mmCIF file of C-alpha atoms and ligand atoms in Angstrom:
data_model
loop_
_atom_site.group_PDB
_atom_site.id
_atom_site.type_symbol
_atom_site.label_atom_id
_atom_site.label_comp_id
_atom_site.label_asym_id
_atom_site.label_seq_id
_atom_site.Cartn_x
_atom_site.Cartn_y
_atom_site.Cartn_z
ATOM 1 C CA UNK A 1 -9.700 -14.371 19.161
ATOM 2 C CA UNK A 2 -9.446 -13.950 14.958
ATOM 3 C CA UNK A 3 -6.951 -11.073 14.033
ATOM 4 C CA UNK A 4 -8.423 -8.066 11.742
ATOM 5 C CA UNK A 5 -7.301 -7.973 8.219
ATOM 6 C CA UNK A 6 -7.440 -5.062 6.677
ATOM 7 C CA UNK A 7 -7.301 -5.543 2.241
ATOM 8 C CA UNK A 8 -6.176 -2.665 -0.244
ATOM 9 C CA UNK A 9 -5.497 -2.922 -3.569
ATOM 10 C CA UNK A 10 -1.869 -1.084 -4.881
ATOM 11 C CA UNK A 11 -1.377 0.841 -8.081
ATOM 12 C CA UNK A 12 0.196 -1.827 -10.507
ATOM 13 C CA UNK A 13 2.476 -0.399 -13.057
ATOM 14 C CA UNK A 14 3.778 -1.931 -15.883
ATOM 15 C CA UNK A 15 7.199 -3.609 -15.200
ATOM 16 C CA UNK A 16 8.611 -1.515 -17.960
ATOM 17 C CA UNK A 17 7.459 1.798 -16.871
ATOM 18 C CA UNK A 18 8.331 0.736 -13.374
ATOM 19 C CA UNK A 19 11.839 0.212 -14.696
ATOM 20 C CA UNK A 20 12.352 3.733 -15.865
ATOM 21 C CA UNK A 21 10.778 5.292 -12.956
ATOM 22 C CA UNK A 22 13.121 3.883 -10.633
ATOM 23 C CA UNK A 23 16.366 4.021 -13.003
ATOM 24 C CA UNK A 24 15.785 7.885 -12.645
ATOM 25 C CA UNK A 25 15.497 8.281 -9.227
ATOM 26 C CA UNK A 26 18.629 5.677 -8.294
ATOM 27 C CA UNK A 27 21.015 7.700 -10.735
ATOM 28 C CA UNK A 28 20.109 10.787 -8.322
ATOM 29 C CA UNK A 29 21.963 8.201 -5.662
ATOM 30 C CA UNK A 30 24.036 6.082 -7.430
ATOM 31 C CA UNK A 31 26.939 6.296 -9.784
ATOM 32 C CA UNK A 32 26.027 3.067 -11.519
ATOM 33 C CA UNK A 33 22.376 1.912 -12.224
ATOM 34 C CA UNK A 34 21.036 -0.826 -14.450
ATOM 35 C CA UNK A 35 17.239 -1.657 -13.846
ATOM 36 C CA UNK A 36 16.020 -3.537 -16.726
ATOM 37 C CA UNK A 37 13.094 -6.425 -17.127
ATOM 38 C CA UNK A 38 14.510 -9.958 -17.030
ATOM 39 C CA UNK A 39 13.880 -13.696 -16.007
ATOM 40 C CA UNK A 40 14.072 -13.906 -12.580
ATOM 41 C CA UNK A 41 16.769 -16.020 -11.455
ATOM 42 C CA UNK A 42 16.115 -19.965 -9.895
ATOM 43 C CA UNK A 43 16.175 -18.372 -6.336
ATOM 44 C CA UNK A 44 17.136 -21.799 -4.746
ATOM 45 C CA UNK A 45 20.805 -21.227 -5.476
ATOM 46 C CA UNK A 46 23.004 -20.123 -4.255
ATOM 47 C CA UNK A 47 23.758 -17.467 -3.005
ATOM 48 C CA UNK A 48 19.725 -17.401 -2.417
ATOM 49 C CA UNK A 49 19.300 -20.548 -1.477
ATOM 50 C CA UNK A 50 15.204 -19.426 -0.953
ATOM 51 C CA UNK A 51 12.360 -22.669 -0.941
ATOM 52 C CA UNK A 52 10.938 -20.919 -3.454
ATOM 53 C CA UNK A 53 12.650 -20.597 -7.445
ATOM 54 C CA UNK A 54 11.259 -16.959 -8.341
ATOM 55 C CA UNK A 55 8.939 -14.239 -7.256
ATOM 56 C CA UNK A 56 5.437 -13.936 -9.036
ATOM 57 C CA UNK A 57 2.029 -15.377 -9.223
ATOM 58 C CA UNK A 58 -0.109 -13.297 -7.196
ATOM 59 C CA UNK A 59 2.408 -10.873 -4.743
ATOM 60 C CA UNK A 60 1.505 -9.649 -2.210
ATOM 61 C CA UNK A 61 2.458 -7.606 0.513
ATOM 62 C CA UNK A 62 1.532 -8.588 4.685
ATOM 63 C CA UNK A 63 2.283 -6.513 7.070
ATOM 64 C CA UNK A 64 1.566 -8.097 10.646
ATOM 65 C CA UNK A 65 1.106 -6.580 13.775
ATOM 66 C CA UNK A 66 3.899 -3.754 14.712
ATOM 67 C CA UNK A 67 6.563 -2.410 16.245
ATOM 68 C CA UNK A 68 3.733 -1.202 18.869
ATOM 69 C CA UNK A 69 3.368 -4.658 20.300
ATOM 70 C CA UNK A 70 7.431 -4.433 21.118
ATOM 71 C CA UNK A 71 7.677 -0.947 22.709
ATOM 72 C CA UNK A 72 7.434 0.151 25.408
ATOM 73 C CA UNK A 73 7.342 -3.373 26.311
ATOM 74 C CA UNK A 74 7.176 -6.724 24.676
ATOM 75 C CA UNK A 75 3.625 -8.423 24.364
ATOM 76 C CA UNK A 76 5.469 -11.633 24.255
ATOM 77 C CA UNK A 77 1.419 -13.467 23.374
ATOM 78 C CA UNK A 78 1.928 -11.916 19.986
ATOM 79 C CA UNK A 79 2.787 -14.886 17.936
ATOM 80 C CA UNK A 80 2.127 -15.645 14.354
ATOM 81 C CA UNK A 81 1.703 -18.454 12.508
ATOM 82 C CA UNK A 82 3.289 -18.142 9.015
ATOM 83 C CA UNK A 83 0.740 -20.567 7.407
ATOM 84 C CA UNK A 84 -2.421 -18.847 8.810
ATOM 85 C CA UNK A 85 -1.220 -15.475 7.731
ATOM 86 C CA UNK A 86 -0.665 -17.535 4.336
ATOM 87 C CA UNK A 87 -4.462 -18.387 4.881
ATOM 88 C CA UNK A 88 -5.216 -14.412 5.884
ATOM 89 C CA UNK A 89 -3.615 -13.311 2.440
ATOM 90 C CA UNK A 90 -5.805 -15.458 0.278
ATOM 91 C CA UNK A 91 -2.752 -17.890 -1.010
ATOM 92 C CA UNK A 92 -2.879 -20.970 1.194
ATOM 93 C CA UNK A 93 0.580 -22.909 0.917
ATOM 94 C CA UNK A 94 2.254 -20.145 -0.644
ATOM 95 C CA UNK A 95 6.063 -18.914 -0.523
ATOM 96 C CA UNK A 96 6.533 -16.227 2.228
ATOM 97 C CA UNK A 97 9.909 -13.618 2.321
ATOM 98 C CA UNK A 98 10.754 -10.852 4.110
ATOM 99 C CA UNK A 99 11.605 -9.144 7.773
ATOM 100 C CA UNK A 100 9.846 -9.861 10.483
ATOM 101 C CA UNK A 101 6.848 -7.485 11.056
ATOM 102 C CA UNK A 102 6.553 -7.107 7.264
ATOM 103 C CA UNK A 103 6.860 -10.079 4.541
ATOM 104 C CA UNK A 104 6.517 -10.129 0.931
ATOM 105 C CA UNK A 105 3.780 -12.897 0.099
ATOM 106 C CA UNK A 106 4.051 -14.694 -3.336
ATOM 107 C CA UNK A 107 3.743 -18.175 -5.124
ATOM 108 C CA UNK A 108 4.348 -19.121 -8.264
ATOM 109 C CA UNK A 109 6.736 -20.296 -10.981
ATOM 110 C CA UNK A 110 9.458 -18.205 -12.359
ATOM 111 C CA UNK A 111 8.238 -15.318 -14.437
ATOM 112 C CA UNK A 112 9.738 -11.525 -15.152
ATOM 113 C CA UNK A 113 10.691 -9.276 -12.157
ATOM 114 C CA UNK A 114 12.922 -6.370 -12.455
ATOM 115 C CA UNK A 115 16.655 -6.539 -12.131
ATOM 116 C CA UNK A 116 18.154 -3.406 -10.273
ATOM 117 C CA UNK A 117 21.649 -3.001 -10.531
ATOM 118 C CA UNK A 118 23.767 -0.201 -8.461
ATOM 119 C CA UNK A 119 26.646 0.515 -7.578
ATOM 120 C CA UNK A 120 28.514 3.282 -5.932
ATOM 121 C CA UNK A 121 26.239 5.113 -3.941
ATOM 122 C CA UNK A 122 26.715 8.995 -4.296
ATOM 123 C CA UNK A 123 23.496 9.970 -2.407
ATOM 124 C CA UNK A 124 22.047 9.871 1.638
ATOM 125 C CA UNK A 125 19.782 7.159 0.786
ATOM 126 C CA UNK A 126 20.081 3.784 1.025
ATOM 127 C CA UNK A 127 19.253 1.394 -1.499
ATOM 128 C CA UNK A 128 15.814 0.544 -0.803
ATOM 129 C CA UNK A 129 14.852 4.424 0.633
ATOM 130 C CA UNK A 130 15.689 5.623 -2.310
ATOM 131 C CA UNK A 131 13.576 3.444 -4.500
ATOM 132 C CA UNK A 132 10.727 3.783 -1.994
ATOM 133 C CA UNK A 133 10.964 7.449 -2.260
ATOM 134 C CA UNK A 134 11.469 7.831 -5.873
ATOM 135 C CA UNK A 135 8.174 6.263 -6.401
ATOM 136 C CA UNK A 136 6.426 8.069 -3.940
ATOM 137 C CA UNK A 137 7.794 11.461 -5.570
ATOM 138 C CA UNK A 138 6.310 10.053 -9.152
ATOM 139 C CA UNK A 139 3.167 7.944 -7.963
ATOM 140 C CA UNK A 140 2.197 10.452 -5.200
ATOM 141 C CA UNK A 141 -1.521 9.307 -4.066
ATOM 142 C CA UNK A 142 -0.831 6.266 -5.327
ATOM 143 C CA UNK A 143 0.590 3.605 -3.235
ATOM 144 C CA UNK A 144 2.679 1.202 -4.957
ATOM 145 C CA UNK A 145 4.079 -1.775 -3.202
ATOM 146 C CA UNK A 146 7.612 -3.708 -4.023
ATOM 147 C CA UNK A 147 9.145 -6.721 -2.737
ATOM 148 C CA UNK A 148 12.005 -8.601 -3.336
ATOM 149 C CA UNK A 149 15.491 -9.890 -2.692
ATOM 150 C CA UNK A 150 18.814 -7.854 -3.160
ATOM 151 C CA UNK A 151 22.319 -8.975 -2.452
ATOM 152 C CA UNK A 152 25.041 -6.800 -1.179
ATOM 153 C CA UNK A 153 27.806 -7.932 -3.587
ATOM 154 C CA UNK A 154 30.388 -5.851 -2.334
ATOM 155 C CA UNK A 155 30.913 -3.512 0.976
ATOM 156 C CA UNK A 156 29.410 -3.358 4.502
ATOM 157 C CA UNK A 157 26.411 -2.832 5.688
ATOM 158 C CA UNK A 158 25.121 -1.560 8.908
ATOM 159 C CA UNK A 159 22.673 -4.030 10.428
ATOM 160 C CA UNK A 160 20.967 -4.105 13.924
ATOM 161 C CA UNK A 161 20.022 -7.345 15.903
ATOM 162 C CA UNK A 162 17.596 -7.361 19.024
ATOM 163 C CA UNK A 163 19.234 -8.467 22.184
ATOM 164 C CA UNK A 164 16.787 -9.711 24.894
ATOM 165 C CA UNK A 165 13.989 -8.320 25.760
ATOM 166 C CA UNK A 166 14.243 -4.861 27.651
ATOM 167 C CA UNK A 167 13.043 -5.064 31.098
ATOM 168 C CA UNK A 168 12.222 -1.283 31.451
ATOM 169 C CA UNK A 169 10.019 0.530 29.070
ATOM 170 C CA UNK A 170 11.203 1.918 25.876
ATOM 171 C CA UNK A 171 9.499 5.395 25.625
ATOM 172 C CA UNK A 172 11.871 6.959 22.666
ATOM 173 C CA UNK A 173 13.784 6.422 19.262
ATOM 174 C CA UNK A 174 16.827 6.899 21.328
ATOM 175 C CA UNK A 175 16.041 4.596 24.037
ATOM 176 C CA UNK A 176 15.387 2.081 21.247
ATOM 177 C CA UNK A 177 18.594 2.201 19.579
ATOM 178 C CA UNK A 178 20.429 1.840 22.710
ATOM 179 C CA UNK A 179 18.864 -1.294 23.220
ATOM 180 C CA UNK A 180 19.560 -2.666 19.806
ATOM 181 C CA UNK A 181 22.973 -3.699 18.747
ATOM 182 C CA UNK A 182 24.259 -2.560 16.015
ATOM 183 C CA UNK A 183 27.148 -4.379 14.248
ATOM 184 C CA UNK A 184 29.173 -3.616 10.435
ATOM 185 C CA UNK A 185 28.229 -6.760 8.341
ATOM 186 C CA UNK A 186 30.535 -7.672 5.379
ATOM 187 C CA UNK A 187 29.558 -8.640 2.034
ATOM 188 C CA UNK A 188 27.636 -11.158 0.569
ATOM 189 C CA UNK A 189 24.508 -10.521 2.046
ATOM 190 C CA UNK A 190 21.162 -11.675 0.835
ATOM 191 C CA UNK A 191 18.189 -9.576 1.448
ATOM 192 C CA UNK A 192 14.582 -10.095 1.963
ATOM 193 C CA UNK A 193 12.898 -6.048 1.666
ATOM 194 C CA UNK A 194 9.211 -4.677 1.294
ATOM 195 C CA UNK A 195 8.504 -1.187 0.808
ATOM 196 C CA UNK A 196 5.236 0.676 -0.215
ATOM 197 C CA UNK A 197 5.919 3.867 -1.625
ATOM 198 C CA UNK A 198 2.565 5.530 0.546
ATOM 199 C CA UNK A 199 0.862 4.863 3.580
ATOM 200 C CA UNK A 200 -2.891 5.447 2.679
ATOM 201 C CA UNK A 201 -3.740 5.089 6.499
ATOM 202 C CA UNK A 202 -3.233 1.511 7.494
ATOM 203 C CA UNK A 203 -0.124 1.981 10.136
ATOM 204 C CA UNK A 204 2.395 0.278 7.830
ATOM 205 C CA UNK A 205 6.371 0.244 8.096
ATOM 206 C CA UNK A 206 7.015 1.805 4.837
ATOM 207 C CA UNK A 207 10.191 -0.348 4.258
ATOM 208 C CA UNK A 208 12.208 -3.449 5.669
ATOM 209 C CA UNK A 209 14.455 -5.142 4.798
ATOM 210 C CA UNK A 210 15.937 -8.276 6.945
ATOM 211 C CA UNK A 211 19.832 -9.429 5.516
ATOM 212 C CA UNK A 212 21.417 -13.249 6.070
ATOM 213 C CA UNK A 213 24.845 -14.683 5.097
ATOM 214 C CA UNK A 214 26.444 -17.824 4.586
ATOM 215 C CA UNK A 215 29.175 -16.787 7.191
ATOM 216 C CA UNK A 216 27.108 -16.068 9.833
ATOM 217 C CA UNK A 217 26.200 -13.026 9.663
ATOM 218 C CA UNK A 218 22.870 -11.002 9.413
ATOM 219 C CA UNK A 219 20.230 -8.428 10.960
ATOM 220 C CA UNK A 220 17.972 -5.579 10.102
ATOM 221 C CA UNK A 221 19.294 -3.165 7.699
ATOM 222 C CA UNK A 222 20.346 0.254 7.858
ATOM 223 C CA UNK A 223 22.554 1.401 5.507
ATOM 224 C CA UNK A 224 25.803 0.583 3.394
ATOM 225 C CA UNK A 225 28.691 2.433 5.451
ATOM 226 C CA UNK A 226 30.984 2.092 2.309
ATOM 227 C CA UNK A 227 29.362 3.925 -0.412
ATOM 228 C CA UNK A 228 32.291 4.061 -2.394
ATOM 229 C CA UNK A 229 32.389 0.502 -3.173
ATOM 230 C CA UNK A 230 29.104 -1.103 -2.226
ATOM 231 C CA UNK A 231 27.374 -3.301 -5.033
ATOM 232 C CA UNK A 232 23.357 -3.939 -5.172
ATOM 233 C CA UNK A 233 21.764 -6.695 -7.277
ATOM 234 C CA UNK A 234 18.362 -7.003 -6.519
ATOM 235 C CA UNK A 235 14.758 -8.486 -8.007
ATOM 236 C CA UNK A 236 11.777 -6.868 -6.911
ATOM 237 C CA UNK A 237 7.944 -7.669 -8.165
ATOM 238 C CA UNK A 238 5.191 -5.102 -7.800
ATOM 239 C CA UNK A 239 2.675 -5.982 -5.427
ATOM 240 C CA UNK A 240 -1.582 -6.588 -6.133
ATOM 241 C CA UNK A 241 -2.427 -6.110 -2.795
ATOM 242 C CA UNK A 242 -1.673 -4.895 0.905
ATOM 243 C CA UNK A 243 -3.080 -7.027 3.860
ATOM 244 C CA UNK A 244 -3.142 -5.485 6.929
ATOM 245 C CA UNK A 245 -3.222 -8.225 9.976
ATOM 246 C CA UNK A 246 -3.703 -7.157 13.597
ATOM 247 C CA UNK A 247 -2.930 -3.248 13.765
ATOM 248 C CA UNK A 248 -2.281 -2.346 16.886
ATOM 249 C CA UNK A 249 -4.605 0.097 17.835
ATOM 250 C CA UNK A 250 -2.401 2.674 19.448
ATOM 251 C CA UNK A 251 0.926 3.464 17.946
ATOM 252 C CA UNK A 252 4.056 5.503 19.594
ATOM 253 C CA UNK A 253 5.562 6.126 15.900
ATOM 254 C CA UNK A 254 8.623 5.092 17.426
ATOM 255 C CA UNK A 255 11.152 2.214 16.023
ATOM 256 C CA UNK A 256 10.402 2.312 12.803
ATOM 257 C CA UNK A 257 13.821 2.773 10.973
HETATM 258 ZN ZN1 ZN B 1 13.489 -5.701 11.314
#
């Protein structure tokens, strides 16, 4: 059966305006912040080693399935084909990056993205939450979606990986957290990230970041554990459209951190 697809346009500010908004918001949470509009570096090179050179073209966010297909017990028949998703978001053959359930998708050649450098965390929010919350405060009901990549250049971060599926139902955040395996992992970590400032009724995962490395560590990003010496360097672009694919009928609203 064909998956249900809902499409919605994001508010897309100019890169200059977004840069200024993010600069102001990150300043509340990091000692050093430098946001600029730059040419995207070649992401096929180290340390990124991505399949496409840049994040640009027709950037779109696809939120596919959801945690509610994993909880309380996994529906193992829910398997998605990235080639099919590329067609579903009307960019066949496009470059997809992102984190499991939420992927950010774009295609094209090099263009500008917003470069974000932040170091020494002084506030409570992680790097991605800080940017998302900043956009929500600034844009309110106008939802802004962004995706891209960032490096954790120094320090460590708390990440989780999923173990074997739990044989018993997971009905609470506490049960989910007891099932997941959490680790402190070391920089340099390469992250693929997506965030949406506000959910306008699509049951989205508002932010989702997965990290990998060339030293064998990786997982789902929660926050850095070394605020005094953490350094982030990221490249992001605003998305034009959201595609909500195969949204679960019912939601438990757990397991979204
Ligand atoms: Zn994840």
